[in-house]
Amino acid sequence: MPMPMEYFQASTDFDAFMSDLLDISLLKTRHQAYTMLQAVLQVFRRRLTLPQAIEFAGILPPVVRAIFVSDWNTDEPLKPFETHEQMMAEVRQLRHNHNLSTPSAIEDVTIAIRRHVDETKLRAMLGQLPEGALAFWGYRS
């Protein structure tokens, strides 16, 4: 079997993803955008069981998928979906002295992710997750 195209194109696709995220967020550097992306992904991940998180990861582009599962403490207690303000405060906690996440970080990452995944698969999968998952990624129930 030949190498899947998604792996062959992973670096190119991630560069395009990060360019989109920079354009959407108006951040100045890829370092800033990376921290914001990582923080948003971790906030979402903390609200999923391990099987749910693995299923979600399977929809993401390869490098974003790797970021989603990196530095994962699988023993961390499951958190509920909270208010947008509470989850944004959690986004800002990652490397808080160097985190320049935008006030719209969750929405900014959402727009970028939705541009780079199969939206039909994403929405269907999110609909099977706990209440709050659809809203986190900008969908109405």
Tab-separated table of C-alpha atoms in Angstrom:
chain	number	residue	atom	x	y	z
A	1	MET	CA	0.000	0.000	0.000
A	2	PRO	CA	1.368	3.430	-0.844
A	3	MET	CA	1.825	6.037	1.857
A	4	PRO	CA	-1.499	7.817	2.507
A	5	MET	CA	-1.552	11.256	0.925
A	6	GLU	CA	-2.494	12.896	4.246
A	7	TYR	CA	0.886	11.828	5.658
A	8	PHE	CA	2.792	12.656	2.494
A	9	GLN	CA	1.276	16.175	2.515
A	10	ALA	CA	1.300	16.672	6.315
A	11	SER	CA	3.877	19.478	6.448
A	12	THR	CA	2.384	21.362	3.515
A	13	ASP	CA	-1.124	21.002	4.924
A	14	PHE	CA	0.007	22.136	8.390
A	15	ASP	CA	1.698	25.192	6.900
A	16	ALA	CA	-1.589	26.057	5.171
A	17	PHE	CA	-3.489	25.479	8.418
A	18	MET	CA	-1.146	27.738	10.393
A	19	SER	CA	-1.330	30.431	7.705
A	20	ASP	CA	-5.113	30.342	7.974
A	21	LEU	CA	-4.947	30.499	11.757
A	22	LEU	CA	-2.606	33.508	11.605
A	23	ASP	CA	-4.891	35.275	9.126
A	24	ILE	CA	-7.990	34.547	11.210
A	25	SER	CA	-6.494	35.473	14.580
A	26	LEU	CA	-4.307	38.379	13.443
A	27	LEU	CA	-1.515	37.033	15.643
A	28	LYS	CA	1.980	37.973	14.533
A	29	THR	CA	3.921	34.716	14.802
A	30	ARG	CA	3.456	30.994	14.334
A	31	HIS	CA	4.705	30.514	17.906
A	32	GLN	CA	1.790	32.578	19.203
A	33	ALA	CA	-0.679	30.735	16.976
A	34	TYR	CA	0.754	27.352	17.990
A	35	THR	CA	0.297	28.092	21.703
A	36	MET	CA	-3.270	29.223	21.072
A	37	LEU	CA	-4.019	26.124	19.003
A	38	GLN	CA	-2.501	23.804	21.593
A	39	ALA	CA	-4.408	25.485	24.426
A	40	VAL	CA	-7.778	25.279	22.659
A	41	LEU	CA	-7.221	21.632	21.755
A	42	GLN	CA	-6.268	20.776	25.338
A	43	VAL	CA	-9.306	22.555	26.751
A	44	PHE	CA	-11.551	20.501	24.463
A	45	ARG	CA	-9.655	17.259	25.134
A	46	ARG	CA	-10.127	17.605	28.910
A	47	ARG	CA	-13.860	17.221	28.371
A	48	LEU	CA	-13.701	13.917	26.510
A	49	THR	CA	-13.150	10.347	27.556
A	50	LEU	CA	-10.115	8.649	26.045
A	51	PRO	CA	-12.196	6.820	23.374
A	52	GLN	CA	-14.065	10.038	22.497
A	53	ALA	CA	-10.818	11.980	22.198
A	54	ILE	CA	-9.249	9.340	19.954
A	55	GLU	CA	-12.318	9.409	17.706
A	56	PHE	CA	-12.136	13.210	17.509
A	57	ALA	CA	-8.402	13.083	16.788
A	58	GLY	CA	-9.055	10.824	13.811
A	59	ILE	CA	-10.879	13.654	12.055
A	60	LEU	CA	-8.053	16.157	12.459
A	61	PRO	CA	-5.237	16.711	9.956
A	62	PRO	CA	-2.134	14.674	10.964
A	63	VAL	CA	-0.030	17.414	12.564
A	64	VAL	CA	-3.013	18.972	14.359
A	65	ARG	CA	-3.890	15.432	15.505
A	66	ALA	CA	-0.388	15.041	16.913
A	67	ILE	CA	-0.706	18.338	18.781
A	68	PHE	CA	-4.098	17.243	20.137
A	69	VAL	CA	-2.652	14.078	21.710
A	70	SER	CA	0.748	15.450	22.765
A	71	ASP	CA	1.547	15.991	26.452
A	72	TRP	CA	-1.634	14.181	27.454
A	73	ASN	CA	-2.166	13.191	31.059
A	74	THR	CA	-4.796	10.494	30.520
A	75	ASP	CA	-5.332	10.290	34.291
A	76	GLU	CA	-6.502	13.895	34.462
A	77	PRO	CA	-10.107	14.089	35.729
A	78	LEU	CA	-12.767	14.691	33.097
A	79	LYS	CA	-14.059	18.269	33.094
A	80	PRO	CA	-17.558	19.367	32.113
A	81	PHE	CA	-18.205	21.837	29.328
A	82	GLU	CA	-18.467	25.195	31.066
A	83	THR	CA	-19.269	28.717	30.009
A	84	HIS	CA	-17.293	30.207	27.177
A	85	GLU	CA	-15.617	32.601	29.600
A	86	GLN	CA	-14.501	29.777	31.890
A	87	MET	CA	-13.058	27.773	29.009
A	88	MET	CA	-11.308	30.885	27.620
A	89	ALA	CA	-9.716	31.420	31.034
A	90	GLU	CA	-8.460	27.846	30.796
A	91	VAL	CA	-7.072	28.538	27.287
A	92	ARG	CA	-5.064	31.435	28.699
A	93	GLN	CA	-3.556	29.256	31.452
A	94	LEU	CA	-1.295	27.291	29.088
A	95	ARG	CA	2.162	28.915	29.286
A	96	HIS	CA	0.353	31.936	30.744
A	97	ASN	CA	3.464	34.147	30.695
A	98	HIS	CA	3.848	33.589	26.946
A	99	ASN	CA	0.257	32.982	25.879
A	100	LEU	CA	-1.025	35.703	23.580
A	101	SER	CA	-4.249	33.908	22.674
A	102	THR	CA	-6.864	36.218	21.266
A	103	PRO	CA	-10.092	36.927	23.154
A	104	SER	CA	-11.730	34.866	20.395
A	105	ALA	CA	-9.197	32.003	20.527
A	106	ILE	CA	-11.778	29.203	20.570
A	107	GLU	CA	-13.631	30.748	17.639
A	108	ASP	CA	-10.391	31.440	15.737
A	109	VAL	CA	-9.201	27.851	16.087
A	110	THR	CA	-12.705	26.627	15.239
A	111	ILE	CA	-12.738	28.507	11.945
A	112	ALA	CA	-9.311	27.153	11.000
A	113	ILE	CA	-10.146	23.566	11.942
A	114	ARG	CA	-13.459	23.625	10.126
A	115	ARG	CA	-11.647	24.804	6.966
A	116	HIS	CA	-9.286	21.825	7.116
A	117	VAL	CA	-11.514	18.878	7.999
A	118	ASP	CA	-14.491	17.104	6.483
A	119	GLU	CA	-17.216	19.239	7.998
A	120	THR	CA	-19.930	16.588	7.610
A	121	LYS	CA	-17.845	14.017	9.504
A	122	LEU	CA	-16.892	16.573	12.149
A	123	ARG	CA	-20.472	17.601	12.872
A	124	ALA	CA	-21.716	14.011	12.940
A	125	MET	CA	-18.962	12.916	15.311
A	126	LEU	CA	-19.406	15.935	17.603
A	127	GLY	CA	-23.115	15.121	17.815
A	128	GLN	CA	-22.174	11.852	19.538
A	129	LEU	CA	-20.060	13.589	22.180
A	130	PRO	CA	-21.228	15.135	25.466
A	131	GLU	CA	-23.522	18.125	25.431
A	132	GLY	CA	-21.405	21.185	24.780
A	133	ALA	CA	-19.116	19.615	22.174
A	134	LEU	CA	-21.092	20.949	19.218
A	135	ALA	CA	-21.280	24.433	20.716
A	136	PHE	CA	-17.541	24.427	21.472
A	137	TRP	CA	-16.859	24.078	17.739
A	138	GLY	CA	-19.471	26.656	16.753
A	139	TYR	CA	-22.425	24.426	15.877
A	140	ARG	CA	-25.951	24.727	17.141
A	141	SER	CA	-27.531	21.533	18.453
